Short mmCIF file of C-alpha atoms and ligand atoms in Angstrom, two decimals:
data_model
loop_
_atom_site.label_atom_id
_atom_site.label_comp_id
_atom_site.label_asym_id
_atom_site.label_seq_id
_atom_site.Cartn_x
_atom_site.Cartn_y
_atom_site.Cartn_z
CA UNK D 1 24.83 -26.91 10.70
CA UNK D 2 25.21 -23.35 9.34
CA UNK D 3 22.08 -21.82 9.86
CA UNK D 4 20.35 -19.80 7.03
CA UNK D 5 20.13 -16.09 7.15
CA UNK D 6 16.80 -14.70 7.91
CA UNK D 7 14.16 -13.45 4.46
CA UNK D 8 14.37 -9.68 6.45
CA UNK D 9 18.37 -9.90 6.68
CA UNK D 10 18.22 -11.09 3.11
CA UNK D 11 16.52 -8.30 1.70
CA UNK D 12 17.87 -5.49 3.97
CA UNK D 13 21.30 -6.97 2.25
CA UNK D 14 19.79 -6.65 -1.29
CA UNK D 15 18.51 -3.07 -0.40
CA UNK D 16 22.31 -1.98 0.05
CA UNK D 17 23.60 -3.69 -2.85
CA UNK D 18 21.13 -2.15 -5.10
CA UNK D 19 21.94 1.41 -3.93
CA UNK D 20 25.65 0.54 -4.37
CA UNK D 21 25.12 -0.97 -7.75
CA UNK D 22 22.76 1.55 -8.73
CA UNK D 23 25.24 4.39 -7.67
CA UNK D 24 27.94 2.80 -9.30
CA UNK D 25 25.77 2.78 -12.72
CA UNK D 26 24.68 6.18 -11.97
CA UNK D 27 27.97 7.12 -12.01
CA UNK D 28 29.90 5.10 -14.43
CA UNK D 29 27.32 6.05 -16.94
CA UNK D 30 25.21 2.78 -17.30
CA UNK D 31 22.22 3.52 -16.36
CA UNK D 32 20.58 1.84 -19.46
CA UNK D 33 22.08 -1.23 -17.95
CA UNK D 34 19.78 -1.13 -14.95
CA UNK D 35 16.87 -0.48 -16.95
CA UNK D 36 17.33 -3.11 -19.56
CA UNK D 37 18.78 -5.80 -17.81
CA UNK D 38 18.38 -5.60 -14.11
CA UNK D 39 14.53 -4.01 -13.77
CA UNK D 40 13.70 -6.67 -16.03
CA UNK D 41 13.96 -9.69 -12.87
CA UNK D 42 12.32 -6.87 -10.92
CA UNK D 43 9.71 -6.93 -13.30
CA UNK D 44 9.46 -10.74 -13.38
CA UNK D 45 9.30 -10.84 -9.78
CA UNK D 46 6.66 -8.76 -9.43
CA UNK D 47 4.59 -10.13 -12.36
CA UNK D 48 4.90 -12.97 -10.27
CA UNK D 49 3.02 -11.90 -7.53
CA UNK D 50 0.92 -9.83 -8.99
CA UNK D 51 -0.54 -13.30 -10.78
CA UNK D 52 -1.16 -14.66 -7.03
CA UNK D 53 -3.06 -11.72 -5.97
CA UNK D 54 -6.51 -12.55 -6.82
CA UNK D 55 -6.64 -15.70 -5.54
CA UNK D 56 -4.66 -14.31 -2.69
CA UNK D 57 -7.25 -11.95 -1.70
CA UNK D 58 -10.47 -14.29 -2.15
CA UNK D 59 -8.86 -17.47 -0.89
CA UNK D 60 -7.53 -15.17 2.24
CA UNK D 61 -10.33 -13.39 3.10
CA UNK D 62 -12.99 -16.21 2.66
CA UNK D 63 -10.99 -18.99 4.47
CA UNK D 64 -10.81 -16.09 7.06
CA UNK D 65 -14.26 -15.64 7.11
CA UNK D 66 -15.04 -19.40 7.54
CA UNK D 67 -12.03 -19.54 10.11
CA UNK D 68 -14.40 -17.41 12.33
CA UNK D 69 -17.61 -19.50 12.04
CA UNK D 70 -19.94 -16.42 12.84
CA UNK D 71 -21.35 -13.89 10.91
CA UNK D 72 -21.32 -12.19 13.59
CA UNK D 73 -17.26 -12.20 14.57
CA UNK D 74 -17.04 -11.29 10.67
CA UNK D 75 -19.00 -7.62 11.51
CA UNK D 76 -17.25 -7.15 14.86
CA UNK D 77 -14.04 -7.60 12.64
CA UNK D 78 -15.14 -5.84 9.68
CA UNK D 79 -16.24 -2.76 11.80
CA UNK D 80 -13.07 -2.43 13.79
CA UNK D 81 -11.16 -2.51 10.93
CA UNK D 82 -12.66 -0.11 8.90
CA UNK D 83 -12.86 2.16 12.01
CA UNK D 84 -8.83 1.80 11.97
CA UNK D 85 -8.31 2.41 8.70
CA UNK D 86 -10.68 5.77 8.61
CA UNK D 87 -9.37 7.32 11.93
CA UNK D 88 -5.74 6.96 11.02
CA UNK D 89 -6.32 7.46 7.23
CA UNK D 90 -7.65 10.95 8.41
CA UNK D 91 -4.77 11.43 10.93
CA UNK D 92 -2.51 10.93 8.17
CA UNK D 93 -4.36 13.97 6.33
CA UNK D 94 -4.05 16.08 8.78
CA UNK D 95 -0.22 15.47 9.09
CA UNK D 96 0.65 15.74 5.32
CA UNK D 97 -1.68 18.94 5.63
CA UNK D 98 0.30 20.48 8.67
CA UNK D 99 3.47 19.52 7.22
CA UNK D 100 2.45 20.99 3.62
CA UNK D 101 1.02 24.14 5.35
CA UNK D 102 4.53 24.97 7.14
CA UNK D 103 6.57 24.10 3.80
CA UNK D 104 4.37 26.48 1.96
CA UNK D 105 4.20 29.32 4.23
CA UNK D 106 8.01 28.73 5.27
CA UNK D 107 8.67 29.55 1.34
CA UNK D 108 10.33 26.30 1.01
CA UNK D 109 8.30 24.68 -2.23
CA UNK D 110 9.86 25.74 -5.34
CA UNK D 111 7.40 27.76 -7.79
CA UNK D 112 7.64 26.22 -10.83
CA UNK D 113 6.14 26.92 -14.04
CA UNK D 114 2.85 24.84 -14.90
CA UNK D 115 2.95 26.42 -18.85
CA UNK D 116 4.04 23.02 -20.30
CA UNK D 117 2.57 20.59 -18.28
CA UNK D 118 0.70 18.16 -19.28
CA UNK D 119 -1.82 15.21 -17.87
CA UNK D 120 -5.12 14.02 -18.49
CA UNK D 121 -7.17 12.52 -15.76
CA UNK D 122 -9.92 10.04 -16.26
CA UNK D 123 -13.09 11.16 -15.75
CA UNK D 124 -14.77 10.17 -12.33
CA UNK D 125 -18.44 9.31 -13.01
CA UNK D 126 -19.01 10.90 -9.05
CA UNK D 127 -19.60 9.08 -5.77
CA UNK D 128 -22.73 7.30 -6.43
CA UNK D 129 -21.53 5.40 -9.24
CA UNK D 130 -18.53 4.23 -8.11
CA UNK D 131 -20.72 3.08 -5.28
CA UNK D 132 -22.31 0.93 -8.20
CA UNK D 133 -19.07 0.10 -9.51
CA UNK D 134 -18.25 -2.11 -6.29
CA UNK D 135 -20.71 -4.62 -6.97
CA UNK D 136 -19.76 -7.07 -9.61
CA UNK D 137 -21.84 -8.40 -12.78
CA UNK D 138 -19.68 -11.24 -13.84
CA UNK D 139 -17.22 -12.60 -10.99
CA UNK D 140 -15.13 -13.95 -13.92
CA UNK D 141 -14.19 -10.33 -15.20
CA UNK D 142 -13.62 -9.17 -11.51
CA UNK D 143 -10.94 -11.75 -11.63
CA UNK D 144 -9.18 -11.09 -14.95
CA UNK D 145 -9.55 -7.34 -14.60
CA UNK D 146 -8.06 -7.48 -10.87
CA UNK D 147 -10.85 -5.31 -9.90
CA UNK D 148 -9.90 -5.36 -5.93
CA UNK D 149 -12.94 -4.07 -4.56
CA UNK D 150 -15.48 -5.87 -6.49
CA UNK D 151 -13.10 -9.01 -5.61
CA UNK D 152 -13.57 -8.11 -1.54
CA UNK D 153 -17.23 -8.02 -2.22
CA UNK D 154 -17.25 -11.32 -3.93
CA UNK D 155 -15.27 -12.74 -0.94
CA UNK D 156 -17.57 -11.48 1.40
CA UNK D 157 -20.51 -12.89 -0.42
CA UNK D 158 -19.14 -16.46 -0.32
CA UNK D 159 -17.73 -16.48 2.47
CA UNK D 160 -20.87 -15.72 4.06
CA UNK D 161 -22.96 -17.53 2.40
CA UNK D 162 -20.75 -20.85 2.99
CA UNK D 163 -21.40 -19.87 6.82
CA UNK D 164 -24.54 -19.75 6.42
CA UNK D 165 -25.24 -23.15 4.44
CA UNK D 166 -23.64 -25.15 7.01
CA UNK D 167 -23.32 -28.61 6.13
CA UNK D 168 -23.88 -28.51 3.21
CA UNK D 169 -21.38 -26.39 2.60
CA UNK D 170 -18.53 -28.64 3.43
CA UNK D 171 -17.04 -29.69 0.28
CA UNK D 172 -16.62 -25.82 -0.51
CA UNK D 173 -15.11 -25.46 3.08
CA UNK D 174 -12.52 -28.22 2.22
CA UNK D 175 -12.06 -26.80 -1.21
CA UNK D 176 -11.10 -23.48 0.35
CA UNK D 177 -9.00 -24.38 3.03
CA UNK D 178 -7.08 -27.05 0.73
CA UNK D 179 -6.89 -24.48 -2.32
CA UNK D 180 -5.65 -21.78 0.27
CA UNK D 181 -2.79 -24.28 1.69
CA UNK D 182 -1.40 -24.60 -2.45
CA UNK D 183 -1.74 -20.57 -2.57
CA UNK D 184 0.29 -20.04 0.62
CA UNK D 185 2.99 -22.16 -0.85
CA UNK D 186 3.57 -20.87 -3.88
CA UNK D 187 3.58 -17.59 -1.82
CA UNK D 188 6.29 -18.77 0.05
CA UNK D 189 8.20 -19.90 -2.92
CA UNK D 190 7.60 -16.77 -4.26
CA UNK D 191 8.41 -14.43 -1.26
CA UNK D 192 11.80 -16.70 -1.33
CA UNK D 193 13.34 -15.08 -4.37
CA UNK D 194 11.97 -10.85 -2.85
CA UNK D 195 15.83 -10.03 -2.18
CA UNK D 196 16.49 -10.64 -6.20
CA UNK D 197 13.61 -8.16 -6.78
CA UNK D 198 14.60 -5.37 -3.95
CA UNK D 199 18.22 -5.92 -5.68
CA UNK D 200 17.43 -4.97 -8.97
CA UNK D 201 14.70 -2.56 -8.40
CA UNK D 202 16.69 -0.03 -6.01
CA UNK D 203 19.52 -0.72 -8.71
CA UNK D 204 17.17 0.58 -11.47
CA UNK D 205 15.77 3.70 -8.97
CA UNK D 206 18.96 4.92 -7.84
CA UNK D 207 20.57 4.58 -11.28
CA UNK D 208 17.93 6.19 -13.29
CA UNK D 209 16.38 8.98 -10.84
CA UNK D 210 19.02 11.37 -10.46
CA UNK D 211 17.98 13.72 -13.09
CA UNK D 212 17.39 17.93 -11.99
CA UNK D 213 14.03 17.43 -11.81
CA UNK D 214 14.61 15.39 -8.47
CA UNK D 215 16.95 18.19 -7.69
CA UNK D 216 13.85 20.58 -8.25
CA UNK D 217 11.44 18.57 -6.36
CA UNK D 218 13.51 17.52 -3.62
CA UNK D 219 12.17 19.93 -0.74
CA UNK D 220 8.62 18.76 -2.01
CA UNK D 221 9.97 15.27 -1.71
CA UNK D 222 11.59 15.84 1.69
CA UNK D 223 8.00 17.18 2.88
CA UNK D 224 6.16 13.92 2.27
CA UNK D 225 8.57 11.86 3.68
CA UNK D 226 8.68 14.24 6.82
CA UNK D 227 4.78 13.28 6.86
CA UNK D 228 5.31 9.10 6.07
CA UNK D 229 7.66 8.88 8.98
CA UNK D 230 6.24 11.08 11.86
CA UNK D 231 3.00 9.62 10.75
CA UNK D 232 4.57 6.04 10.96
CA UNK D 233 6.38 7.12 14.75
CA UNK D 234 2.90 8.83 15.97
CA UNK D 235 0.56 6.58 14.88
CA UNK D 236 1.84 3.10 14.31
CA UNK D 237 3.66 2.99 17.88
CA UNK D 238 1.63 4.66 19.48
CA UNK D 239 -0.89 2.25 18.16
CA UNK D 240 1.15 -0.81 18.92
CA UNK D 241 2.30 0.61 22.48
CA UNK D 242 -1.55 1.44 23.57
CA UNK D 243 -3.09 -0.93 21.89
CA UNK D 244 -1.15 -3.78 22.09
CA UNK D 245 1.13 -3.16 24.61
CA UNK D 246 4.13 -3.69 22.10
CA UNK D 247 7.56 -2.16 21.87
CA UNK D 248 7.15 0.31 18.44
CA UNK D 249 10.86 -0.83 17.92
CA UNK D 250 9.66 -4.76 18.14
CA UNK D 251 6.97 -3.64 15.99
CA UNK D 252 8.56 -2.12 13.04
CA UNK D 253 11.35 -5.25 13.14
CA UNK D 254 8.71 -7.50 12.55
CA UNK D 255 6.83 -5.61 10.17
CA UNK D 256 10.35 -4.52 8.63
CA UNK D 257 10.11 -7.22 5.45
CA UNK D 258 7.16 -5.63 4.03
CA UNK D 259 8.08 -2.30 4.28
CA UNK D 260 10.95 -2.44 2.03
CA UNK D 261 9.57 -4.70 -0.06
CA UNK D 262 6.73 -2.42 -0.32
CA UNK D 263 9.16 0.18 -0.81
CA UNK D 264 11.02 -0.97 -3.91
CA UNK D 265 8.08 -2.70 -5.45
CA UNK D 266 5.52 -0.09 -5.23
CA UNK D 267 2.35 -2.04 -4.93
CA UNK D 268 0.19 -2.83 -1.68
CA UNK D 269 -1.26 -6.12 -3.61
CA UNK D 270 2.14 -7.56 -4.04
CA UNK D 271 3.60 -7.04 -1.24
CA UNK D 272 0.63 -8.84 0.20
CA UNK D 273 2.20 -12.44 1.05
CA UNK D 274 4.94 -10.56 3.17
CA UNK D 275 2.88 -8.37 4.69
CA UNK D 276 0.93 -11.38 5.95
CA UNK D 277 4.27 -13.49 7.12
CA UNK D 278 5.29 -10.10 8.93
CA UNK D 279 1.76 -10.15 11.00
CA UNK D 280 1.88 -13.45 11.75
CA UNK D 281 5.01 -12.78 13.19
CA UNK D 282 3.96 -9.84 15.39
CA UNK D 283 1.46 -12.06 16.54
CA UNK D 284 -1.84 -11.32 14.35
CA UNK D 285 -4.65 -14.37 14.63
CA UNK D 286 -4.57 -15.94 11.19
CA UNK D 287 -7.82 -15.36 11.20
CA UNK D 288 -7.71 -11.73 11.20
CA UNK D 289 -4.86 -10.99 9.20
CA UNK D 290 -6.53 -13.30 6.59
CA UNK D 291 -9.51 -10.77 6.59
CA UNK D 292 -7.77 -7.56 7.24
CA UNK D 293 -4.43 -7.50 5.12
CA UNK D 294 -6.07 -8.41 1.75
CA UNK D 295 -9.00 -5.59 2.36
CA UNK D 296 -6.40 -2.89 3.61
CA UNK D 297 -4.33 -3.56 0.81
CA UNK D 298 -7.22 -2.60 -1.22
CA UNK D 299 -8.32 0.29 0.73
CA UNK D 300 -5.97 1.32 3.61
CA UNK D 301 -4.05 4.20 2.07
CA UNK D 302 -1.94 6.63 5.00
CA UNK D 303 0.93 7.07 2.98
CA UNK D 304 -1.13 7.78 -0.51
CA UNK D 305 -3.20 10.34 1.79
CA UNK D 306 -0.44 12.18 2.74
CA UNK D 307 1.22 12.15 -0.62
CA UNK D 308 -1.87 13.53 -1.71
CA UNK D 309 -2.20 16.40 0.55
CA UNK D 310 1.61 17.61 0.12
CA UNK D 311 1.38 17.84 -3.50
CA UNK D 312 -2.50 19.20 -3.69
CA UNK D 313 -0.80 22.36 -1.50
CA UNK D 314 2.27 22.05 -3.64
CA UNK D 315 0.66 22.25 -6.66
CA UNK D 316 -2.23 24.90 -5.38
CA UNK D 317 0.75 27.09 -4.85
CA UNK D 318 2.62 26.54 -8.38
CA UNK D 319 -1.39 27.78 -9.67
CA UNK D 320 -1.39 30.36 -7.17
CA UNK D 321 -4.26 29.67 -5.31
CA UNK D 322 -4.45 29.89 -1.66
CA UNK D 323 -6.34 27.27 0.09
CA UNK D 324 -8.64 28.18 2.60
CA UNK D 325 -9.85 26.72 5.95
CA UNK D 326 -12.69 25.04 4.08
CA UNK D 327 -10.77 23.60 1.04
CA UNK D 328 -8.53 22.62 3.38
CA UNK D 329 -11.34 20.43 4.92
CA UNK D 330 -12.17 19.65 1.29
CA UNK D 331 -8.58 18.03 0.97
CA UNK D 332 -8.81 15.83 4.19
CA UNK D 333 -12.76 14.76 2.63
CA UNK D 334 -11.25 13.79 -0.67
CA UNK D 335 -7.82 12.98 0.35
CA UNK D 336 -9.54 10.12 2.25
CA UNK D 337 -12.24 8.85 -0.22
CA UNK D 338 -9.18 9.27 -2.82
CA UNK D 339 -6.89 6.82 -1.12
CA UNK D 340 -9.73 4.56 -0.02
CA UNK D 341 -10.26 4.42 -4.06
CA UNK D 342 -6.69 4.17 -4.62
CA UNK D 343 -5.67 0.63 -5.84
CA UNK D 344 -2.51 -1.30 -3.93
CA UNK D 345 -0.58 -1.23 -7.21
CA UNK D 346 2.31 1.39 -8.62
CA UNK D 347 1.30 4.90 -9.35
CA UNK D 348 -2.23 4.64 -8.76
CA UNK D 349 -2.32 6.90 -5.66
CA UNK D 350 -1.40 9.68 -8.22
CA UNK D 351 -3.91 9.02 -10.73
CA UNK D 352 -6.12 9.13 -7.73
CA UNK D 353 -5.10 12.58 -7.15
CA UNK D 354 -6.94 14.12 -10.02
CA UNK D 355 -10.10 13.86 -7.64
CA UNK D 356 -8.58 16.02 -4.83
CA UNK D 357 -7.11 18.32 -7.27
CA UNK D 358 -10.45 18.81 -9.74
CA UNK D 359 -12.63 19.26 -5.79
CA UNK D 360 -10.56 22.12 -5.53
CA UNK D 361 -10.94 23.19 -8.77
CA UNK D 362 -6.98 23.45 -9.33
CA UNK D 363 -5.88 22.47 -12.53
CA UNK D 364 -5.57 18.69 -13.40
CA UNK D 365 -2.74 19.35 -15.91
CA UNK D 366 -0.55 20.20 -13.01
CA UNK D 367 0.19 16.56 -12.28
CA UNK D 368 2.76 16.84 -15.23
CA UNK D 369 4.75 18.51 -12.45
CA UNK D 370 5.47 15.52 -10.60
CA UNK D 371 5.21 12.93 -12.75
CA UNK D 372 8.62 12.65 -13.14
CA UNK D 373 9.27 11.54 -9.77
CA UNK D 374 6.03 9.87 -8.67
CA UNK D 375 8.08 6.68 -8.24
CA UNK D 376 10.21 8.32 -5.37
CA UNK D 377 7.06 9.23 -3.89
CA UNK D 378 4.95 6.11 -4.32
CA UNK D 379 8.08 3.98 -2.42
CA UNK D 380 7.47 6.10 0.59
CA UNK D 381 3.76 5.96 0.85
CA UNK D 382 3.31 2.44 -0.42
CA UNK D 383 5.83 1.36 2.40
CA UNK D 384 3.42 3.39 4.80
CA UNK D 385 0.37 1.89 3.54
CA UNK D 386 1.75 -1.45 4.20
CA UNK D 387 2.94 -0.62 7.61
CA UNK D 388 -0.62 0.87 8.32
CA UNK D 389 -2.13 -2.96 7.02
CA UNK D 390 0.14 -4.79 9.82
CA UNK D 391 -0.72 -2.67 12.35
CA UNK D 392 -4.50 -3.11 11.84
CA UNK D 393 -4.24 -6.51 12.02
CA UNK D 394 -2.62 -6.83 15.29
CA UNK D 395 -4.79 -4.25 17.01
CA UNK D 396 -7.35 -6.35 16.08
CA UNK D 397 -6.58 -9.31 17.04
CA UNK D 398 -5.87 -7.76 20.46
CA UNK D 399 -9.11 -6.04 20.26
CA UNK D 400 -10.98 -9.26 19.73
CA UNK D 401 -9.80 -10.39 23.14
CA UNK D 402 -7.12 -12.59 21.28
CA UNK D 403 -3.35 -12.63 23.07
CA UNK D 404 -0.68 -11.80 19.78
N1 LIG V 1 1.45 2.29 -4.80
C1 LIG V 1 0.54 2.48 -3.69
C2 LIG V 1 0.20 1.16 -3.06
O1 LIG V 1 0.23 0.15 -3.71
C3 LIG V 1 -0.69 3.19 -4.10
C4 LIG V 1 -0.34 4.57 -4.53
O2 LIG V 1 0.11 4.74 -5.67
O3 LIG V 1 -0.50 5.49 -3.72
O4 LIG V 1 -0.13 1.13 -1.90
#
């Protein structure tokens, strides 16, 4: 019997034939094409997943929770996690700063002129009531909104109050665990058809993003990815080396589905069904992954941290401004709260960025600079974030005395 090719074969496959088509378009002059008849199954794959996501993430993380039958497994969990995410969220900082700083000084980013930019930020109403902002008033508008956050918190909530009823809580136990088994699936079903989205979405990309503006931005461009992948080497193997004992190369095959799907579809969230195939394949408790992929999704940002410290020095130096010792301490501070804020979906690391840039008092507007090619930049750092989730989740597992 001929056996079928494997989903990470599959999609490395679509990657090439995108480039090549989108090349070809490039070239031949049909871009439009791409854009109006290609992105559009991108688009319908993604909507796709993006309409799984909620119940995703609450069906995940509370049949997770109930999968460890202790509150107390939950915190040991919860507390490694978060320590993961904020040590190497703040390693990645420090890289995208070192790597900006060199750039910079090395006269490498181009000086262009902020007179006609142009973008407006929302307003941040401050730390405090964002704080506020995490806890839900109606679970039903957490749900249609896709409010992440206030979604984990509602998991968490059930989750541990179902522990905590016990017997009586059986029917909901059920519930979950036979809701979940529907959800998972439908993922599968849906994961299925990712090569027809990585197809038409690098198609679109490569077709439609080689304007001068790339040109422009491309040592900026080259500087963040310099960051995504020493980052990724230092960090992520080391982590799975140390950690786990694994081989970094096993590692990043495993993990390699979700980074390129992250890569062409630009969003944490949906790439969240792969990402948790990929861990169960590097050998991540169900469990765990269950808990931590859905909550680093939401809040386990390297790659967005990174972004946001190259262009915060890129753009400091467009307004003139030199950044000092301290602001540069300013930018790890915000860069981390920033991507911790940062939602798992396109472009948001960016709009996120406003908060580094107004801490520094640099000029908001200045995003305009790099709006053009956020996309190129948001497929390297989403692909990081990803690869940041997986990891977690099997130094974790290892970490709760659990073989992988
Ligand atoms: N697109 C990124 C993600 O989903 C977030 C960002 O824009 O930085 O992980």
């Amino acid at each position: 019997m001929k056996k079928k090719m494997s989903l990470p074969m599959q999609i490395l496959i679509a990657l090439l034939l995108g480039i090549a088509v989108g090349l070809a378009c490039y070239f031949g002059g049909f871009a439009s094409f791409t854009a109006n008849y290609l992105k559009p199954f991108g688009d319908i794959f993604v909507n796709l997943l993006k309409f799984i996501v909620v119940p995703v993430v609450l069906l995940s993380m509370i049949d997770g929770i109930i999968s460890m039958n202790d509150m107390r497994k939950v915190g040991s969990v919860g507390i490694k996690t978060v320590a993961y995410f904020m040590v190497t969220t703040a390693i990645a900082c420090v890289i995208g700063l070192a790597f900006a700083n060199v750039f910079n000084s090395a006269g490498l980013f181009p000086v262009l002129d902020a007179a006609g930019a142009e973008y407006e930020a929302n307003a941040f109403g401050g730390f405090m009531s964002t704080l506020v902002a995490i806890f839900p008033t109606n679970m039903w508008k957490s749900f249609t909104d896709a409010n992440m956050l206030q979604v984990i918190v509602i998991s968490l909530f059930l989750g541990g109050s179902i522990l905590a009823a016990g017997e009586r809580a059986k029917l909901c136990r059920d519930f979950v665990s036979s809701a979940y088994a529907v959800i998972e699936q439908l993922m599968s079903f849906i994961i299925s058809l990712a090569p027809i989205g990585v197809f038409t979405y690098m198609a679109w990309v490569v077709a439609t993003q080689g304007s001068e503006i790339l040109v422009s931005l491309l040592l900026v461009i080259v500087c963040a990815y310099l960051g995504y992948i020493v980052h990724a080497v230092l960090v992520y193997s080391l982590s799975a080396k140390i950690f786990v004992g694994m081989n970094p190369i096993r590692f990043f095959k495993g993990a390699f589905a979700a980074m390129i799907f992250a890569f062409t579809s630009t969003s944490s969230a949906a790439t969240l069904p792969v990402s948790k195939e990929c861990a169960a394949e590097l050998g991540a408790e169900d469990d765990i992954a269950s808990f931590v992929l859905p909550l680093g999704s939401t809040i386990n940002m390297d790659g967005t941290a990174i972004y946001q410290c190259v262009a915060t020095v890129f753009l400091a130096s467009c307004a003139n401004i030199h950044l000092t010792i301290g602001q540069m301490v300013i930018v790890v501070v915000t860069a981390t709260l920033a991507s911790i804020g940062t939602a798992g979906v396109s472009g948001a690391g960016m709009i996120m960025l406003a908060m580094v840039l107004e801490a520094l008092g640099i000029p908001v507007a200045y995003i305009g600079l790099i709006v053009a090619v956020d996309r190129i930049f948001d497929m390297g750092r989403t692909c990081l974030n990803v690869t940041g989730d997986i990891a977690c989740s099997v130094c974790v597992t290892k970490w709760e005395g659990r073989k992988n």
